[in-house]
mmCIF file of C-alpha atoms in Angstrom:
data_model
loop_
_atom_site.group_PDB
_atom_site.id
_atom_site.type_symbol
_atom_site.label_atom_id
_atom_site.label_comp_id
_atom_site.label_asym_id
_atom_site.label_seq_id
_atom_site.Cartn_x
_atom_site.Cartn_y
_atom_site.Cartn_z
ATOM 1 C CA UNK T 1 0.018 0.002 0.029
ATOM 2 C CA UNK T 2 1.271 3.453 -0.905
ATOM 3 C CA UNK T 3 2.426 5.749 1.964
ATOM 4 C CA UNK T 4 -0.274 8.253 1.028
ATOM 5 C CA UNK T 5 -2.942 5.636 1.959
ATOM 6 C CA UNK T 6 -2.079 6.396 5.568
ATOM 7 C CA UNK T 7 -1.866 10.170 5.308
ATOM 8 C CA UNK T 8 -4.306 12.934 6.030
ATOM 9 C CA UNK T 9 -2.581 15.618 3.957
ATOM 10 C CA UNK T 10 -3.255 19.054 2.641
ATOM 11 C CA UNK T 11 -4.374 20.654 5.882
ATOM 12 C CA UNK T 12 -4.155 24.453 6.352
ATOM 13 C CA UNK T 13 -3.691 24.980 10.035
ATOM 14 C CA UNK T 14 -2.991 28.355 11.638
ATOM 15 C CA UNK T 15 -1.376 29.606 8.310
ATOM 16 C CA UNK T 16 1.037 26.747 8.172
ATOM 17 C CA UNK T 17 1.283 23.987 5.570
ATOM 18 C CA UNK T 18 0.909 20.851 7.462
ATOM 19 C CA UNK T 19 0.988 17.188 6.657
ATOM 20 C CA UNK T 20 -0.057 14.692 9.214
ATOM 21 C CA UNK T 21 -0.270 10.842 9.272
ATOM 22 C CA UNK T 22 -3.850 9.981 10.197
ATOM 23 C CA UNK T 23 -5.064 7.293 12.575
ATOM 24 C CA UNK T 24 -8.514 6.070 13.320
ATOM 25 C CA UNK T 25 -10.168 7.306 16.515
ATOM 26 C CA UNK T 26 -10.102 4.953 19.417
ATOM 27 C CA UNK T 27 -13.225 3.292 20.596
ATOM 28 C CA UNK T 28 -15.364 5.465 22.572
ATOM 29 C CA UNK T 29 -13.776 8.570 20.946
ATOM 30 C CA UNK T 30 -13.461 11.945 22.431
ATOM 31 C CA UNK T 31 -16.355 14.150 23.636
ATOM 32 C CA UNK T 32 -18.400 11.138 24.710
ATOM 33 C CA UNK T 33 -18.636 9.595 21.233
ATOM 34 C CA UNK T 34 -19.325 5.880 21.536
ATOM 35 C CA UNK T 35 -17.259 5.028 18.592
ATOM 36 C CA UNK T 36 -20.204 3.820 16.429
ATOM 37 C CA UNK T 37 -19.463 3.570 12.737
ATOM 38 C CA UNK T 38 -21.037 6.413 10.694
ATOM 39 C CA UNK T 39 -23.684 5.477 8.150
ATOM 40 C CA UNK T 40 -23.474 6.423 4.633
ATOM 41 C CA UNK T 41 -23.583 10.129 4.081
ATOM 42 C CA UNK T 42 -22.666 11.107 7.609
ATOM 43 C CA UNK T 43 -19.676 12.881 9.089
ATOM 44 C CA UNK T 44 -18.021 11.907 12.298
ATOM 45 C CA UNK T 45 -16.625 14.730 14.348
ATOM 46 C CA UNK T 46 -13.583 12.793 15.697
ATOM 47 C CA UNK T 47 -10.163 13.027 14.314
ATOM 48 C CA UNK T 48 -6.647 12.307 15.596
ATOM 49 C CA UNK T 49 -3.250 12.284 13.974
ATOM 50 C CA UNK T 50 0.318 11.670 14.701
ATOM 51 C CA UNK T 51 3.841 12.465 13.178
ATOM 52 C CA UNK T 52 3.363 16.066 11.984
ATOM 53 C CA UNK T 53 5.523 17.496 9.307
ATOM 54 C CA UNK T 54 5.601 20.925 7.974
ATOM 55 C CA UNK T 55 5.859 22.068 4.367
ATOM 56 C CA UNK T 56 6.430 25.606 5.548
ATOM 57 C CA UNK T 57 5.950 27.597 8.645
ATOM 58 C CA UNK T 58 5.236 30.822 6.847
ATOM 59 C CA UNK T 59 2.001 32.194 8.080
ATOM 60 C CA UNK T 60 0.828 33.350 4.557
ATOM 61 C CA UNK T 61 -0.218 29.978 3.201
ATOM 62 C CA UNK T 62 -3.604 28.262 2.390
ATOM 63 C CA UNK T 63 -5.227 25.673 0.126
ATOM 64 C CA UNK T 64 -2.688 22.977 0.771
ATOM 65 C CA UNK T 65 -2.490 19.943 -1.456
ATOM 66 C CA UNK T 66 -0.360 16.842 -1.656
ATOM 67 C CA UNK T 67 0.121 13.765 -3.842
ATOM 68 C CA UNK T 68 2.377 10.775 -3.888
ATOM 69 C CA UNK T 69 4.364 10.086 -7.030
ATOM 70 C CA UNK T 70 4.731 6.573 -8.413
ATOM 71 C CA UNK T 71 8.319 6.381 -6.782
ATOM 72 C CA UNK T 72 6.949 7.319 -3.350
ATOM 73 C CA UNK T 73 8.041 10.935 -3.518
ATOM 74 C CA UNK T 74 5.481 13.329 -1.844
ATOM 75 C CA UNK T 75 4.901 16.478 -3.774
ATOM 76 C CA UNK T 76 2.990 19.395 -2.070
ATOM 77 C CA UNK T 77 1.806 22.869 -2.859
ATOM 78 C CA UNK T 78 -0.405 25.595 -1.675
ATOM 79 C CA UNK T 79 -1.218 29.352 -2.082
ATOM 80 C CA UNK T 80 1.565 31.602 -0.914
ATOM 81 C CA UNK T 81 0.210 35.061 -0.153
ATOM 82 C CA UNK T 82 3.754 36.507 0.462
ATOM 83 C CA UNK T 83 5.230 35.618 -2.987
ATOM 84 C CA UNK T 84 4.181 35.370 -6.612
ATOM 85 C CA UNK T 85 3.542 32.087 -8.290
ATOM 86 C CA UNK T 86 2.794 28.601 -6.853
ATOM 87 C CA UNK T 87 5.369 26.961 -4.561
ATOM 88 C CA UNK T 88 6.295 23.235 -4.715
ATOM 89 C CA UNK T 89 7.538 21.205 -1.801
ATOM 90 C CA UNK T 90 9.014 17.741 -2.088
ATOM 91 C CA UNK T 91 9.675 14.854 0.382
ATOM 92 C CA UNK T 92 11.716 11.813 -0.384
ATOM 93 C CA UNK T 93 11.628 10.388 3.182
ATOM 94 C CA UNK T 94 7.911 9.488 3.438
ATOM 95 C CA UNK T 95 6.904 13.041 4.648
ATOM 96 C CA UNK T 96 9.541 13.445 7.489
ATOM 97 C CA UNK T 97 10.985 16.483 5.738
ATOM 98 C CA UNK T 98 10.105 18.651 2.835
ATOM 99 C CA UNK T 99 12.277 20.774 0.590
ATOM 100 C CA UNK T 100 10.901 23.728 -1.339
ATOM 101 C CA UNK T 101 11.750 24.038 -4.984
ATOM 102 C CA UNK T 102 13.943 26.962 -5.872
ATOM 103 C CA UNK T 103 11.495 28.227 -8.528
ATOM 104 C CA UNK T 104 7.789 28.808 -8.171
ATOM 105 C CA UNK T 105 5.357 27.904 -11.059
ATOM 106 C CA UNK T 106 4.356 30.967 -12.910
ATOM 107 C CA UNK T 107 1.587 31.971 -15.354
ATOM 108 C CA UNK T 108 3.264 31.845 -18.934
ATOM 109 C CA UNK T 109 2.566 35.597 -19.425
ATOM 110 C CA UNK T 110 4.197 36.625 -16.065
ATOM 111 C CA UNK T 111 6.996 39.146 -16.188
ATOM 112 C CA UNK T 112 7.134 40.404 -12.588
ATOM 113 C CA UNK T 113 3.508 41.831 -13.127
ATOM 114 C CA UNK T 114 0.676 41.315 -10.741
ATOM 115 C CA UNK T 115 -1.046 38.803 -13.013
ATOM 116 C CA UNK T 116 0.280 35.353 -12.106
ATOM 117 C CA UNK T 117 -0.585 31.850 -11.008
ATOM 118 C CA UNK T 118 -1.686 32.492 -7.367
ATOM 119 C CA UNK T 119 -4.711 30.706 -6.266
ATOM 120 C CA UNK T 120 -6.158 27.258 -5.755
ATOM 121 C CA UNK T 121 -3.314 24.918 -6.949
ATOM 122 C CA UNK T 122 -4.351 21.312 -7.172
ATOM 123 C CA UNK T 123 -1.972 18.338 -8.031
ATOM 124 C CA UNK T 124 -2.775 15.129 -9.819
ATOM 125 C CA UNK T 125 -0.673 12.071 -10.740
ATOM 126 C CA UNK T 126 -1.631 10.624 -14.120
ATOM 127 C CA UNK T 127 -2.882 7.072 -13.654
ATOM 128 C CA UNK T 128 -2.435 6.330 -17.344
ATOM 129 C CA UNK T 129 -1.104 7.944 -20.585
ATOM 130 C CA UNK T 130 -3.166 10.653 -22.083
ATOM 131 C CA UNK T 131 -2.316 11.359 -25.614
ATOM 132 C CA UNK T 132 1.220 11.160 -26.916
ATOM 133 C CA UNK T 133 2.882 13.517 -24.601
ATOM 134 C CA UNK T 134 1.424 13.146 -21.093
ATOM 135 C CA UNK T 135 2.576 9.788 -19.625
ATOM 136 C CA UNK T 136 1.489 7.700 -16.672
ATOM 137 C CA UNK T 137 3.217 9.067 -13.603
ATOM 138 C CA UNK T 138 3.529 12.576 -14.919
ATOM 139 C CA UNK T 139 2.407 15.116 -12.202
ATOM 140 C CA UNK T 140 0.009 17.726 -13.309
ATOM 141 C CA UNK T 141 -1.033 21.031 -11.533
ATOM 142 C CA UNK T 142 -4.004 23.280 -12.261
ATOM 143 C CA UNK T 143 -3.930 26.755 -10.746
ATOM 144 C CA UNK T 144 -5.931 30.023 -11.052
ATOM 145 C CA UNK T 145 -3.993 32.995 -12.494
ATOM 146 C CA UNK T 146 -5.406 36.325 -11.125
ATOM 147 C CA UNK T 147 -4.060 39.855 -10.883
ATOM 148 C CA UNK T 148 -5.865 41.120 -7.698
ATOM 149 C CA UNK T 149 -8.461 40.096 -5.145
ATOM 150 C CA UNK T 150 -11.818 38.417 -5.808
ATOM 151 C CA UNK T 151 -13.624 41.870 -5.737
ATOM 152 C CA UNK T 152 -11.251 43.813 -8.079
ATOM 153 C CA UNK T 153 -9.535 41.454 -10.509
ATOM 154 C CA UNK T 154 -9.612 41.968 -14.215
ATOM 155 C CA UNK T 155 -9.524 38.367 -15.411
ATOM 156 C CA UNK T 156 -8.966 34.752 -14.187
ATOM 157 C CA UNK T 157 -7.286 31.961 -16.183
ATOM 158 C CA UNK T 158 -7.241 28.262 -15.212
ATOM 159 C CA UNK T 159 -3.911 26.886 -16.614
ATOM 160 C CA UNK T 160 -2.439 23.329 -16.808
ATOM 161 C CA UNK T 161 1.173 22.692 -15.906
ATOM 162 C CA UNK T 162 3.249 19.485 -16.065
ATOM 163 C CA UNK T 163 6.222 17.837 -14.398
ATOM 164 C CA UNK T 164 7.969 14.900 -15.852
ATOM 165 C CA UNK T 165 10.654 14.537 -13.121
ATOM 166 C CA UNK T 166 8.544 13.878 -9.981
ATOM 167 C CA UNK T 167 7.944 17.622 -9.270
ATOM 168 C CA UNK T 168 11.463 18.970 -9.645
ATOM 169 C CA UNK T 169 10.730 21.037 -12.755
ATOM 170 C CA UNK T 170 7.551 22.338 -14.356
ATOM 171 C CA UNK T 171 6.459 23.661 -17.654
ATOM 172 C CA UNK T 172 3.260 25.269 -18.802
ATOM 173 C CA UNK T 173 1.074 22.790 -20.874
ATOM 174 C CA UNK T 174 -2.101 24.701 -21.869
ATOM 175 C CA UNK T 175 -4.881 27.099 -20.968
ATOM 176 C CA UNK T 176 -8.086 25.449 -19.849
ATOM 177 C CA UNK T 177 -10.454 28.269 -19.478
ATOM 178 C CA UNK T 178 -10.707 31.981 -18.695
ATOM 179 C CA UNK T 179 -13.178 34.623 -17.531
ATOM 180 C CA UNK T 180 -13.426 38.353 -17.371
ATOM 181 C CA UNK T 181 -14.729 40.342 -14.488
ATOM 182 C CA UNK T 182 -18.252 41.719 -14.395
ATOM 183 C CA UNK T 183 -17.322 45.189 -15.511
ATOM 184 C CA UNK T 184 -15.665 44.091 -18.601
ATOM 185 C CA UNK T 185 -18.402 41.544 -19.524
ATOM 186 C CA UNK T 186 -21.635 43.400 -19.140
ATOM 187 C CA UNK T 187 -22.125 41.520 -15.786
ATOM 188 C CA UNK T 188 -22.184 38.142 -17.359
ATOM 189 C CA UNK T 189 -18.755 36.906 -16.272
ATOM 190 C CA UNK T 190 -17.071 36.911 -12.802
ATOM 191 C CA UNK T 191 -14.158 34.424 -12.685
ATOM 192 C CA UNK T 192 -13.262 30.713 -12.924
ATOM 193 C CA UNK T 193 -11.951 28.921 -9.930
ATOM 194 C CA UNK T 194 -10.998 25.802 -7.957
ATOM 195 C CA UNK T 195 -9.801 23.506 -10.760
ATOM 196 C CA UNK T 196 -9.774 19.695 -10.086
ATOM 197 C CA UNK T 197 -8.337 17.000 -12.388
ATOM 198 C CA UNK T 198 -9.230 13.302 -13.152
ATOM 199 C CA UNK T 199 -9.091 10.996 -16.165
ATOM 200 C CA UNK T 200 -12.484 9.872 -17.275
ATOM 201 C CA UNK T 201 -13.539 6.467 -18.591
ATOM 202 C CA UNK T 202 -12.710 7.447 -22.238
ATOM 203 C CA UNK T 203 -9.177 8.207 -21.252
ATOM 204 C CA UNK T 204 -9.592 12.089 -21.407
ATOM 205 C CA UNK T 205 -8.109 14.407 -18.953
ATOM 206 C CA UNK T 206 -10.879 16.292 -17.282
ATOM 207 C CA UNK T 207 -10.735 19.569 -15.370
ATOM 208 C CA UNK T 208 -13.817 20.259 -13.233
ATOM 209 C CA UNK T 209 -14.110 23.669 -11.898
ATOM 210 C CA UNK T 210 -16.309 26.511 -10.378
ATOM 211 C CA UNK T 211 -17.515 28.782 -13.197
ATOM 212 C CA UNK T 212 -19.071 32.162 -13.333
ATOM 213 C CA UNK T 213 -19.135 32.801 -17.030
ATOM 214 C CA UNK T 214 -22.900 32.564 -17.115
ATOM 215 C CA UNK T 215 -23.259 34.808 -14.212
ATOM 216 C CA UNK T 216 -26.648 36.294 -14.992
ATOM 217 C CA UNK T 217 -28.236 32.889 -15.107
ATOM 218 C CA UNK T 218 -26.073 31.270 -12.395
ATOM 219 C CA UNK T 219 -24.375 33.038 -9.647
ATOM 220 C CA UNK T 220 -21.816 30.101 -9.853
ATOM 221 C CA UNK T 221 -22.073 26.713 -11.360
ATOM 222 C CA UNK T 222 -19.911 23.560 -11.666
ATOM 223 C CA UNK T 223 -18.529 22.924 -15.104
ATOM 224 C CA UNK T 224 -15.928 20.752 -16.841
ATOM 225 C CA UNK T 225 -13.747 20.593 -19.934
ATOM 226 C CA UNK T 226 -11.921 17.574 -21.422
ATOM 227 C CA UNK T 227 -8.714 17.067 -23.483
ATOM 228 C CA UNK T 228 -7.322 14.117 -25.345
ATOM 229 C CA UNK T 229 -3.846 15.535 -25.661
ATOM 230 C CA UNK T 230 -3.409 18.088 -22.873
ATOM 231 C CA UNK T 231 -3.264 20.960 -25.479
ATOM 232 C CA UNK T 232 -6.770 21.488 -26.802
ATOM 233 C CA UNK T 233 -9.737 21.586 -24.583
ATOM 234 C CA UNK T 234 -13.406 20.850 -25.283
ATOM 235 C CA UNK T 235 -16.265 23.354 -24.924
ATOM 236 C CA UNK T 236 -17.585 23.938 -21.373
ATOM 237 C CA UNK T 237 -20.074 21.474 -20.067
ATOM 238 C CA UNK T 238 -22.383 21.994 -17.055
ATOM 239 C CA UNK T 239 -22.273 19.474 -14.221
ATOM 240 C CA UNK T 240 -24.209 21.341 -11.578
ATOM 241 C CA UNK T 241 -26.226 24.482 -12.536
ATOM 242 C CA UNK T 242 -28.977 25.505 -10.201
ATOM 243 C CA UNK T 243 -31.928 27.967 -10.789
ATOM 244 C CA UNK T 244 -31.622 29.822 -7.474
ATOM 245 C CA UNK T 245 -29.528 32.970 -7.907
ATOM 246 C CA UNK T 246 -28.326 32.677 -4.408
ATOM 247 C CA UNK T 247 -26.911 29.119 -4.487
ATOM 248 C CA UNK T 248 -23.146 28.923 -5.417
ATOM 249 C CA UNK T 249 -22.048 25.357 -5.813
ATOM 250 C CA UNK T 250 -18.216 25.289 -5.565
ATOM 251 C CA UNK T 251 -15.032 23.503 -4.567
ATOM 252 C CA UNK T 252 -15.573 20.378 -6.863
ATOM 253 C CA UNK T 253 -13.554 17.285 -6.117
ATOM 254 C CA UNK T 254 -13.742 14.049 -8.068
ATOM 255 C CA UNK T 255 -12.304 10.648 -7.207
ATOM 256 C CA UNK T 256 -12.456 7.326 -9.183
ATOM 257 C CA UNK T 257 -13.755 4.616 -6.887
ATOM 258 C CA UNK T 258 -12.657 1.068 -6.712
ATOM 259 C CA UNK T 259 -15.624 -0.040 -8.680
ATOM 260 C CA UNK T 260 -14.774 2.244 -11.442
ATOM 261 C CA UNK T 261 -17.364 4.847 -10.822
ATOM 262 C CA UNK T 262 -16.653 8.535 -10.212
ATOM 263 C CA UNK T 263 -17.603 10.431 -7.071
ATOM 264 C CA UNK T 264 -18.003 14.186 -6.936
ATOM 265 C CA UNK T 265 -18.446 16.394 -3.847
ATOM 266 C CA UNK T 266 -19.194 20.160 -3.808
ATOM 267 C CA UNK T 267 -19.985 22.814 -1.253
ATOM 268 C CA UNK T 268 -23.174 24.699 -1.448
ATOM 269 C CA UNK T 269 -22.623 28.312 -0.603
ATOM 270 C CA UNK T 270 -25.922 30.092 -0.149
ATOM 271 C CA UNK T 271 -27.528 27.334 2.061
ATOM 272 C CA UNK T 272 -27.564 27.472 5.825
ATOM 273 C CA UNK T 273 -24.301 25.796 7.107
ATOM 274 C CA UNK T 274 -22.765 25.480 3.662
ATOM 275 C CA UNK T 275 -23.614 21.758 3.192
ATOM 276 C CA UNK T 276 -21.672 19.314 1.142
ATOM 277 C CA UNK T 277 -23.568 17.637 -1.758
ATOM 278 C CA UNK T 278 -22.432 14.628 -3.804
ATOM 279 C CA UNK T 279 -23.035 13.084 -7.184
ATOM 280 C CA UNK T 280 -21.799 9.966 -8.944
ATOM 281 C CA UNK T 281 -21.169 8.924 -12.475
ATOM 282 C CA UNK T 282 -20.368 5.654 -14.068
ATOM 283 C CA UNK T 283 -17.782 7.122 -16.530
ATOM 284 C CA UNK T 284 -16.938 10.608 -15.238
ATOM 285 C CA UNK T 285 -18.707 12.044 -18.330
ATOM 286 C CA UNK T 286 -22.485 11.769 -17.703
ATOM 287 C CA UNK T 287 -23.373 13.190 -14.225
ATOM 288 C CA UNK T 288 -27.220 12.731 -14.777
ATOM 289 C CA UNK T 289 -27.870 16.370 -15.738
ATOM 290 C CA UNK T 290 -27.051 19.682 -14.198
ATOM 291 C CA UNK T 291 -29.456 19.441 -11.243
ATOM 292 C CA UNK T 292 -28.667 17.932 -7.800
ATOM 293 C CA UNK T 293 -30.905 15.880 -5.714
ATOM 294 C CA UNK T 294 -30.933 15.648 -1.893
ATOM 295 C CA UNK T 295 -27.563 13.992 -1.949
ATOM 296 C CA UNK T 296 -26.224 15.842 1.070
ATOM 297 C CA UNK T 297 -23.839 14.761 3.811
ATOM 298 C CA UNK T 298 -25.030 15.338 7.276
ATOM 299 C CA UNK T 299 -23.483 15.301 10.752
ATOM 300 C CA UNK T 300 -23.889 12.356 12.930
ATOM 301 C CA UNK T 301 -26.796 12.685 15.301
ATOM 302 C CA UNK T 302 -24.511 12.089 18.317
ATOM 303 C CA UNK T 303 -22.085 14.873 17.400
ATOM 304 C CA UNK T 304 -22.053 17.659 19.923
ATOM 305 C CA UNK T 305 -22.696 21.238 18.661
ATOM 306 C CA UNK T 306 -19.520 23.161 17.929
ATOM 307 C CA UNK T 307 -19.126 26.941 17.494
ATOM 308 C CA UNK T 308 -18.070 26.432 14.030
ATOM 309 C CA UNK T 309 -21.018 24.678 12.391
ATOM 310 C CA UNK T 310 -19.905 24.774 8.779
ATOM 311 C CA UNK T 311 -18.360 21.876 7.047
ATOM 312 C CA UNK T 312 -16.872 23.243 3.767
ATOM 313 C CA UNK T 313 -14.213 22.667 1.170
ATOM 314 C CA UNK T 314 -14.649 18.880 0.742
ATOM 315 C CA UNK T 315 -11.727 16.790 -0.252
ATOM 316 C CA UNK T 316 -11.722 13.073 -0.592
ATOM 317 C CA UNK T 317 -9.703 10.119 -1.997
ATOM 318 C CA UNK T 318 -10.003 6.354 -2.334
ATOM 319 C CA UNK T 319 -7.660 4.613 0.092
ATOM 320 C CA UNK T 320 -7.118 1.529 2.130
ATOM 321 C CA UNK T 321 -7.983 3.230 5.366
ATOM 322 C CA UNK T 322 -11.466 3.427 7.019
ATOM 323 C CA UNK T 323 -13.138 6.772 6.785
ATOM 324 C CA UNK T 324 -12.363 9.335 9.474
ATOM 325 C CA UNK T 325 -14.976 12.021 8.535
ATOM 326 C CA UNK T 326 -17.504 10.161 6.507
ATOM 327 C CA UNK T 327 -18.086 6.882 4.824
ATOM 328 C CA UNK T 328 -19.603 5.924 1.479
ATOM 329 C CA UNK T 329 -18.397 2.298 1.632
ATOM 330 C CA UNK T 330 -15.844 0.448 3.682
ATOM 331 C CA UNK T 331 -12.796 2.117 2.245
ATOM 332 C CA UNK T 332 -13.674 5.653 1.063
ATOM 333 C CA UNK T 333 -12.346 8.609 3.079
ATOM 334 C CA UNK T 334 -13.715 12.085 2.812
ATOM 335 C CA UNK T 335 -11.893 15.058 4.235
ATOM 336 C CA UNK T 336 -13.794 18.359 4.774
ATOM 337 C CA UNK T 337 -11.320 21.083 5.457
ATOM 338 C CA UNK T 338 -12.643 24.414 6.732
#
């Protein structure tokens, strides 16, 4: 079993990029929990971990992500508000120590100007060849390029980057999608965000993301684009698009399950508590239309009320460890970070 199967990684804690080996809660659990197994679609409040390792102790970090390369190298990233570009950290000792790459990843147009790759980096290890150039084991990164804050940017661009040497060096691969701001689009566009990568059943690389390029009809929607070669991307396809102007589905995350199906989670900004919804697909292509039914995770009935009631920014992966926060089946872990 790969090292990452035992790791809870990509947690942003007190402004520090942190990786921690996870362990299942003991019977009885803290806060009077009796240790009962959560049922499908429920979150458990208990979490414990051991052997902390820090990517960085800089307090200007967020949105941490980590993957394990085929050779066991851990490659991590995150937003760095004190610098331009996306930092990369690598560990070759199973997460005990991390070394930061000398060069950050930059937007291909960057020339020490404000517009650069800055937000929401996500890593992905290719599980198979895609086209002639992208090979199994290559590490991909999607990130949002932006020139200012969410309220005053001029445009956003989601770009794809690739590493063929286990995260040591990176090159720009292609532009996935872009958006203008509302002022420059007659109020119809307002950004594209939060890209997440997976390979669908047809062998196409898919980027699923939060999209605001139909802003007059949908405050925000979940959309995807596909590519067969990593260079040319398809037209946008809606995955979740709701009628309510106040609902903003976001933070999409897709995992291929052991049975070959694809599992999607999103947060639902605009609903009380910002609940997490899920959808499934047999091929990662057909998600059953753009609406979403009452497929909502809920807290366990025995969980005590906390001052922070929201469970947002869902992340999940298929591993060989029982779920800590929620369970779809015997070996699915879901990790809501907030």
